[in-house]
Short mmCIF file of C-alpha atoms and ligand atoms in Angstrom, two decimals:
data_model
loop_
_atom_site.label_atom_id
_atom_site.label_comp_id
_atom_site.label_asym_id
_atom_site.label_seq_id
_atom_site.Cartn_x
_atom_site.Cartn_y
_atom_site.Cartn_z
CA MET A 1252 -0.11 0.01 0.12
CA LYS A 1253 1.42 3.32 -1.02
CA LYS A 1254 1.72 6.17 1.70
CA ILE A 1255 0.82 9.65 1.28
CA VAL A 1256 1.54 12.59 3.89
CA ALA A 1257 -0.85 15.26 3.95
CA TRP A 1258 0.48 18.52 5.68
CA LYS A 1259 -2.59 20.57 5.18
CA PRO A 1260 -6.19 19.51 6.37
CA LEU A 1261 -8.23 18.15 3.64
CA PRO A 1262 -12.07 18.23 2.96
CA GLU A 1263 -13.48 15.09 4.13
CA ASP A 1264 -14.45 13.83 0.62
CA VAL A 1265 -10.90 14.51 -0.65
CA LEU A 1266 -9.26 12.67 2.10
CA ALA A 1267 -11.69 9.77 1.51
CA TYR A 1268 -10.69 9.85 -2.27
CA LEU A 1269 -7.05 9.67 -1.35
CA GLN A 1270 -7.69 6.81 1.12
CA GLN A 1271 -9.06 4.79 -1.69
CA HIS A 1272 -5.68 4.96 -3.32
CA ALA A 1273 -3.20 5.01 -0.39
CA GLN A 1274 -2.60 5.03 3.39
CA VAL A 1275 -2.88 8.85 4.25
CA VAL A 1276 -0.95 10.02 7.22
CA GLN A 1277 -2.18 13.59 8.26
CA VAL A 1278 0.47 15.59 9.99
CA ASP A 1279 0.64 19.00 11.56
CA ALA A 1280 3.47 20.90 9.58
CA ALA A 1281 4.25 22.90 12.76
CA GLN A 1282 5.51 19.72 14.32
CA HIS A 1283 8.62 19.88 11.95
CA ASP A 1284 10.39 16.72 13.20
CA THR A 1285 7.27 14.52 13.07
CA PHE A 1286 6.48 15.86 9.69
CA VAL A 1287 10.05 15.22 8.37
CA ALA A 1288 9.88 11.63 9.94
CA ALA A 1289 6.65 10.92 7.97
CA LEU A 1290 8.09 11.83 4.85
CA LYS A 1291 10.97 9.26 5.15
CA ASP A 1292 8.85 6.32 4.10
CA ALA A 1293 6.14 8.28 1.96
CA ASP A 1294 5.46 7.85 -1.69
CA GLY A 1295 3.81 11.04 -2.02
CA GLY A 1296 2.86 14.24 -0.15
CA ILE A 1297 0.10 16.95 -0.49
CA GLY A 1298 -0.31 20.26 1.23
CA SER A 1299 0.61 23.95 0.83
CA SER A 1300 1.76 27.06 2.65
CA VAL A 1301 4.80 25.45 4.18
CA LYS A 1302 8.37 25.70 2.67
CA ILE A 1303 9.68 22.32 1.85
CA THR A 1304 13.53 22.24 1.76
CA PRO A 1305 15.99 19.74 0.51
CA ALA A 1306 17.09 19.00 3.98
CA MET A 1307 13.50 17.81 4.93
CA LEU A 1308 13.76 15.30 1.87
CA GLU A 1309 17.02 13.77 3.10
CA GLY A 1310 16.41 10.01 3.22
CA ALA A 1311 12.97 10.19 1.79
CA THR A 1312 14.03 7.55 -0.83
CA ARG A 1313 10.46 6.32 -1.73
CA LEU A 1314 9.15 9.82 -2.41
CA LYS A 1315 8.02 10.09 -6.01
CA ALA A 1316 5.43 13.03 -6.03
CA LEU A 1317 4.56 16.15 -4.19
CA SER A 1318 1.16 17.86 -5.02
CA THR A 1319 0.81 21.51 -3.75
CA ILE A 1320 -2.72 22.89 -3.16
CA SER A 1321 -1.74 26.04 -4.85
CA VAL A 1322 -0.60 27.56 -8.11
CA GLY A 1323 2.52 29.11 -6.67
CA PHE A 1324 5.43 26.76 -6.08
CA ASP A 1325 8.03 29.08 -4.68
CA GLN A 1326 7.78 26.95 -1.30
CA PHE A 1327 9.76 24.20 -3.18
CA ASP A 1328 13.28 23.81 -4.43
CA VAL A 1329 12.06 22.67 -7.90
CA ALA A 1330 15.69 21.89 -9.20
CA ASP A 1331 16.39 19.68 -6.07
CA LEU A 1332 13.05 17.94 -6.58
CA THR A 1333 13.94 17.32 -10.21
CA ARG A 1334 17.36 15.85 -9.09
CA ARG A 1335 15.71 13.43 -6.78
CA GLY A 1336 13.16 12.39 -9.50
CA ILE A 1337 10.28 13.79 -7.52
CA VAL A 1338 7.49 15.20 -9.62
CA LEU A 1339 5.87 18.44 -8.31
CA ALA A 1340 2.26 19.28 -9.36
CA HIS A 1341 0.19 22.35 -8.81
CA THR A 1342 -3.26 23.67 -9.25
CA PRO A 1343 -3.00 26.36 -11.85
CA ASP A 1344 -6.56 26.66 -13.31
CA VAL A 1345 -9.18 25.94 -10.57
CA LEU A 1346 -8.31 29.23 -8.76
CA THR A 1347 -7.82 31.74 -11.46
CA GLU A 1348 -11.21 33.41 -11.43
CA SER A 1349 -11.58 33.55 -7.55
CA THR A 1350 -8.16 35.08 -7.22
CA ALA A 1351 -8.95 37.60 -10.20
CA ASP A 1352 -11.99 38.42 -8.07
CA THR A 1353 -9.74 39.18 -5.10
CA VAL A 1354 -7.52 41.41 -7.11
CA PHE A 1355 -10.39 43.45 -8.28
CA SER A 1356 -11.59 43.70 -4.69
CA LEU A 1357 -8.30 45.31 -3.84
CA ILE A 1358 -8.44 47.70 -6.81
CA LEU A 1359 -11.99 48.85 -5.97
CA ALA A 1360 -11.32 48.85 -2.05
CA SER A 1361 -8.19 50.91 -2.43
CA ALA A 1362 -9.38 53.40 -5.08
CA ARG A 1363 -12.71 54.04 -3.27
CA ARG A 1364 -11.21 53.67 0.40
CA VAL A 1365 -13.72 51.04 1.15
CA VAL A 1366 -12.15 49.51 4.34
CA GLU A 1367 -11.13 52.96 5.62
CA LEU A 1368 -14.61 54.57 5.14
CA ALA A 1369 -16.35 51.40 6.23
CA ASP A 1370 -14.38 51.59 9.62
CA TRP A 1371 -15.04 55.35 9.72
CA VAL A 1372 -19.06 54.59 9.61
CA LYS A 1373 -18.55 52.03 12.28
CA ALA A 1374 -16.68 54.29 14.57
CA GLY A 1375 -19.69 56.71 14.32
CA HIS A 1376 -18.01 59.51 12.40
CA TRP A 1377 -20.64 59.75 9.81
CA GLN A 1378 -22.52 62.79 11.11
CA HIS A 1379 -23.03 64.79 7.91
CA SER A 1380 -23.11 64.31 4.22
CA ILE A 1381 -19.70 63.27 3.26
CA GLY A 1382 -17.50 65.70 1.31
CA PRO A 1383 -13.96 65.69 -0.40
CA ALA A 1384 -12.32 64.31 2.73
CA GLN A 1385 -14.12 61.01 1.98
CA PHE A 1386 -13.63 60.97 -1.83
CA GLY A 1387 -11.87 58.25 -3.55
CA VAL A 1388 -10.56 57.97 -7.03
CA ASP A 1389 -12.26 56.55 -10.14
CA VAL A 1390 -11.39 52.81 -11.44
CA GLN A 1391 -13.69 53.00 -14.46
CA GLY A 1392 -11.89 54.19 -17.52
CA LYS A 1393 -8.35 54.41 -15.97
CA THR A 1394 -5.35 52.46 -17.05
CA LEU A 1395 -4.55 49.24 -15.52
CA GLY A 1396 -0.84 47.93 -15.91
CA ILE A 1397 -0.63 44.26 -15.29
CA VAL A 1398 2.92 42.96 -14.49
CA GLY A 1399 2.71 39.33 -15.73
CA LEU A 1400 -0.21 38.40 -18.05
CA GLY A 1401 -0.66 34.77 -17.34
CA ARG A 1402 -3.96 32.99 -16.28
CA ILE A 1403 -4.72 35.34 -13.32
CA GLY A 1404 -3.50 38.44 -15.11
CA GLY A 1405 -5.63 37.64 -18.13
CA ALA A 1406 -8.74 37.22 -15.93
CA VAL A 1407 -7.85 40.59 -14.28
CA ALA A 1408 -7.53 42.10 -17.81
CA ARG A 1409 -10.89 40.82 -18.84
CA ARG A 1410 -12.51 42.47 -15.67
CA ALA A 1411 -10.80 45.65 -16.23
CA ALA A 1412 -11.42 46.01 -19.99
CA LEU A 1413 -15.04 44.49 -20.36
CA GLY A 1414 -16.26 45.22 -16.93
CA PHE A 1415 -14.64 48.65 -16.03
CA ASN A 1416 -13.76 50.00 -19.56
CA MET A 1417 -10.19 50.17 -18.41
CA LYS A 1418 -7.16 50.55 -20.63
CA VAL A 1419 -4.95 47.58 -20.08
CA LEU A 1420 -1.19 47.67 -20.40
CA TYR A 1421 0.92 44.54 -19.68
CA THR A 1422 4.37 43.22 -19.48
CA ASN A 1423 5.01 39.41 -20.02
CA ARG A 1424 7.88 37.30 -21.16
CA SER A 1425 5.79 36.67 -24.30
CA ALA A 1426 2.99 38.41 -26.09
CA ASN A 1427 -0.49 37.48 -25.35
CA PRO A 1428 -2.38 38.07 -28.65
CA GLN A 1429 -5.62 36.66 -27.13
CA ALA A 1430 -5.76 39.48 -24.51
CA GLU A 1431 -4.70 41.95 -27.10
CA ALA A 1432 -7.50 41.11 -29.35
CA ALA A 1433 -10.16 40.47 -26.66
CA TYR A 1434 -9.45 43.31 -24.28
CA GLY A 1435 -7.33 45.73 -26.30
CA ALA A 1436 -4.41 44.84 -23.98
CA ARG A 1437 -1.21 46.51 -25.10
CA ARG A 1438 2.26 44.83 -24.30
CA VAL A 1439 4.92 47.51 -23.09
CA GLY A 1440 8.09 47.53 -21.08
CA LEU A 1441 7.94 47.78 -17.22
CA ALA A 1442 9.22 51.36 -17.37
CA GLU A 1443 6.33 52.65 -19.56
CA LEU A 1444 3.91 50.52 -17.56
CA LEU A 1445 5.01 52.01 -14.39
CA ALA A 1446 5.18 55.69 -15.68
CA THR A 1447 1.52 55.55 -17.27
CA SER A 1448 -0.69 53.23 -15.17
CA ASP A 1449 -3.04 54.38 -12.51
CA PHE A 1450 -3.12 50.94 -11.10
CA VAL A 1451 0.05 48.65 -11.12
CA CYS A 1452 -1.04 45.08 -10.63
CA LEU A 1453 1.56 42.41 -9.91
CA GLN A 1454 0.72 39.00 -11.25
CA VAL A 1455 4.14 37.33 -11.56
CA PRO A 1456 5.31 34.17 -9.78
CA LEU A 1457 8.14 34.62 -7.20
CA THR A 1458 11.35 33.61 -8.80
CA ALA A 1459 14.90 34.94 -8.38
CA GLU A 1460 14.33 37.23 -11.24
CA THR A 1461 10.95 38.76 -9.79
CA LYS A 1462 12.27 39.04 -6.13
CA HIS A 1463 12.02 42.83 -5.37
CA LEU A 1464 10.97 43.54 -8.91
CA ILE A 1465 9.29 46.62 -7.42
CA GLY A 1466 11.62 48.61 -5.37
CA ALA A 1467 12.28 52.28 -4.43
CA ALA A 1468 13.31 53.29 -7.94
CA GLU A 1469 10.28 51.58 -9.59
CA LEU A 1470 7.92 53.11 -7.08
CA LYS A 1471 9.40 56.50 -7.67
CA SER A 1472 8.81 56.04 -11.41
CA MET A 1473 5.10 55.57 -10.86
CA LYS A 1474 2.53 58.43 -10.92
CA LYS A 1475 2.02 60.04 -7.56
CA SER A 1476 -1.69 59.23 -8.05
CA ALA A 1477 -0.98 55.56 -8.91
CA ILE A 1478 -2.11 52.55 -6.64
CA LEU A 1479 0.01 49.39 -6.39
CA ILE A 1480 -1.83 46.25 -6.22
CA ASN A 1481 -0.06 43.01 -5.09
CA ALA A 1482 -1.92 39.49 -4.83
CA SER A 1483 1.10 37.59 -6.32
CA ARG A 1484 3.75 37.00 -3.71
CA GLY A 1485 4.94 39.64 -1.06
CA ALA A 1486 8.53 39.42 -1.93
CA THR A 1487 7.95 40.66 -5.54
CA VAL A 1488 7.87 44.08 -3.70
CA ASP A 1489 10.81 45.53 -1.50
CA GLU A 1490 8.32 46.14 1.39
CA ALA A 1491 10.55 48.59 3.07
CA ALA A 1492 10.85 50.76 0.10
CA LEU A 1493 6.93 50.34 -0.29
CA ILE A 1494 6.25 51.49 3.26
CA GLU A 1495 8.55 54.58 2.71
CA ALA A 1496 6.82 55.44 -0.51
CA LEU A 1497 3.42 55.23 1.12
CA GLN A 1498 4.42 57.27 3.99
CA LYS A 1499 5.97 59.85 1.75
CA GLY A 1500 3.28 60.10 -0.80
CA THR A 1501 5.45 58.72 -3.71
CA ILE A 1502 2.46 56.68 -4.70
CA HIS A 1503 -1.26 57.23 -3.69
CA GLY A 1504 -2.02 53.87 -1.97
CA ALA A 1505 -1.70 50.12 -2.01
CA GLY A 1506 -3.95 47.12 -2.10
CA LEU A 1507 -2.18 44.11 -0.56
CA ASP A 1508 -2.95 40.43 -0.16
CA VAL A 1509 0.51 39.20 0.06
CA PHE A 1510 3.47 40.32 2.26
CA GLU A 1511 7.37 39.49 2.80
CA THR A 1512 6.29 37.96 6.06
CA GLU A 1513 3.12 36.26 6.48
CA PRO A 1514 1.09 36.45 8.67
CA LEU A 1515 1.95 40.28 8.65
CA PRO A 1516 3.35 41.29 11.96
CA ALA A 1517 0.72 43.25 13.99
CA ASP A 1518 3.36 46.10 14.33
CA SER A 1519 3.89 46.37 10.52
CA PRO A 1520 3.96 50.15 9.53
CA LEU A 1521 1.57 49.04 6.70
CA LEU A 1522 -1.14 48.56 9.11
CA LYS A 1523 -0.90 52.19 10.40
CA LEU A 1524 -1.37 53.59 7.00
CA ALA A 1525 -4.88 54.81 5.84
CA ASN A 1526 -3.84 54.36 2.23
CA VAL A 1527 -3.28 50.75 2.65
CA VAL A 1528 -5.75 47.80 2.17
CA ALA A 1529 -4.33 44.70 3.65
CA LEU A 1530 -5.73 41.35 3.28
CA PRO A 1531 -4.57 38.06 4.97
CA HIS A 1532 -3.65 36.19 1.68
CA ILE A 1533 -7.07 35.46 0.74
CA GLY A 1534 -6.48 35.14 -3.05
CA SER A 1535 -8.23 31.76 -3.93
CA ALA A 1536 -9.86 31.49 -0.43
CA THR A 1537 -13.45 30.65 -1.13
CA HIS A 1538 -15.27 27.62 0.09
CA GLU A 1539 -15.63 26.41 -3.52
CA THR A 1540 -12.25 27.30 -4.92
CA ARG A 1541 -10.26 25.82 -2.01
CA HIS A 1542 -12.24 22.64 -2.22
CA ALA A 1543 -11.91 22.41 -5.95
CA MET A 1544 -8.04 22.97 -5.43
CA ALA A 1545 -7.83 20.36 -2.76
CA ARG A 1546 -9.55 17.92 -4.98
CA ASN A 1547 -7.38 18.86 -8.05
CA ALA A 1548 -4.23 18.33 -6.00
CA ALA A 1549 -5.40 14.96 -4.87
CA GLU A 1550 -6.18 13.83 -8.37
CA ASN A 1551 -2.83 15.19 -9.44
CA LEU A 1552 -1.13 13.20 -6.75
CA VAL A 1553 -2.88 9.98 -7.45
CA ALA A 1554 -2.21 10.22 -11.16
CA ALA A 1555 1.43 11.04 -10.36
CA LEU A 1556 1.85 7.88 -8.19
CA ASP A 1557 0.10 5.95 -10.91
CA GLY A 1558 2.51 7.30 -13.57
CA THR A 1559 -0.28 8.71 -15.55
CA LEU A 1560 0.03 12.55 -14.66
CA ALA A 1561 0.14 14.55 -17.75
CA VAL A 1562 -1.08 17.92 -16.68
CA ASN A 1563 -0.36 20.47 -13.87
CA VAL A 1564 3.24 19.48 -13.78
CA VAL A 1565 5.89 21.90 -12.59
CA ASN A 1566 8.85 19.98 -13.53
CA ARG A 1567 8.01 17.94 -16.50
CA GLU A 1568 11.62 16.80 -17.01
CA VAL A 1569 11.08 14.40 -14.14
CA LEU A 1570 8.34 12.63 -16.34
CA ALA A 1571 10.61 12.37 -19.35
CA ALA A 1572 13.32 10.79 -17.21
C1 8YV I 856 -3.20 30.13 -1.31
C2 8YV I 856 -1.86 30.68 -3.47
O1 8YV I 856 -2.50 31.08 -0.78
O2 8YV I 856 -2.30 29.34 -5.07
C3 8YV I 856 -1.49 29.99 -4.61
O3 8YV I 856 -0.26 30.05 -4.90
O4 8YV I 856 -1.23 31.59 -2.98
C4 8YV I 856 -3.27 30.61 -2.87
O5 8YV I 856 -4.05 29.76 -3.45
C5 8YV I 856 -2.46 28.89 -0.81
O6 8YV I 856 -1.24 28.79 -1.37
C6 8YV I 856 -3.45 27.78 -1.22
O7 8YV I 856 -3.38 26.76 -0.13
#
């Protein structure tokens, strides 16, 4: 009987599905030594939100597949997994629309000061008709610059162009003719995107190339009226530089779902800024989508252990080998 280690709680029906195919050992990833010991004789693993290091896999000679319940895979040393012949699967499609919804909630909430003003009402400050002190800025008709036009970026572009009549600029390693035809998206360099966008939206995976992609110089090159939106990975932004830019008014505001350290420390200066909307990494976090992700990751793992996995593979070269 194969053995699977699950380091994230699974919906009951998904756990039952896995148990039809393997012995499933559920571990608390916070109990690090127990987690590592469980991996030693495991054939597969499933979970998310925990860094899986090469050291954790030393001696796990039976391990053939890891399945992350996420689209991002920066929690893994993919080259090391490939060297070990361990296939890594992820869940790229099931979460696209829900995550794009979160991105747009950040755009609207930061532009129209939704969180700040909802708190203002709750605190009893709404004593007279509101005035300029409560005004926000428009979203409709403005320019949205999307850094990284992949699945989620494309879904954001659709919302922007078709839902809010926005002009869409984008950077991407390759052109996206579909988005250009359907949404009027225009591919530009990062410098032009930063200089002309009213909203700069980061949708790149976290890699060595994208770490601190947005730093002090990039923030300074943005319009003073611009708003930075980040629902990708916190470390794509130099958070210290962002804090300074927000404090000094270099940019107008920020809508953030991800941070360099998560959970965001309660004493973070970001939490003291009225021009910041901070969410606890809820990108894909709806009941429906998180269930679909868990099911998708479980199916990926079963297929990987059966040797039939053909989609959702991060390191395809392992399958070739
Ligand atoms: C969640 C995500 O934060 O898919 C990702 O990369 O960041 C989100 O879906 C989490 O990783 C899912 O468990």
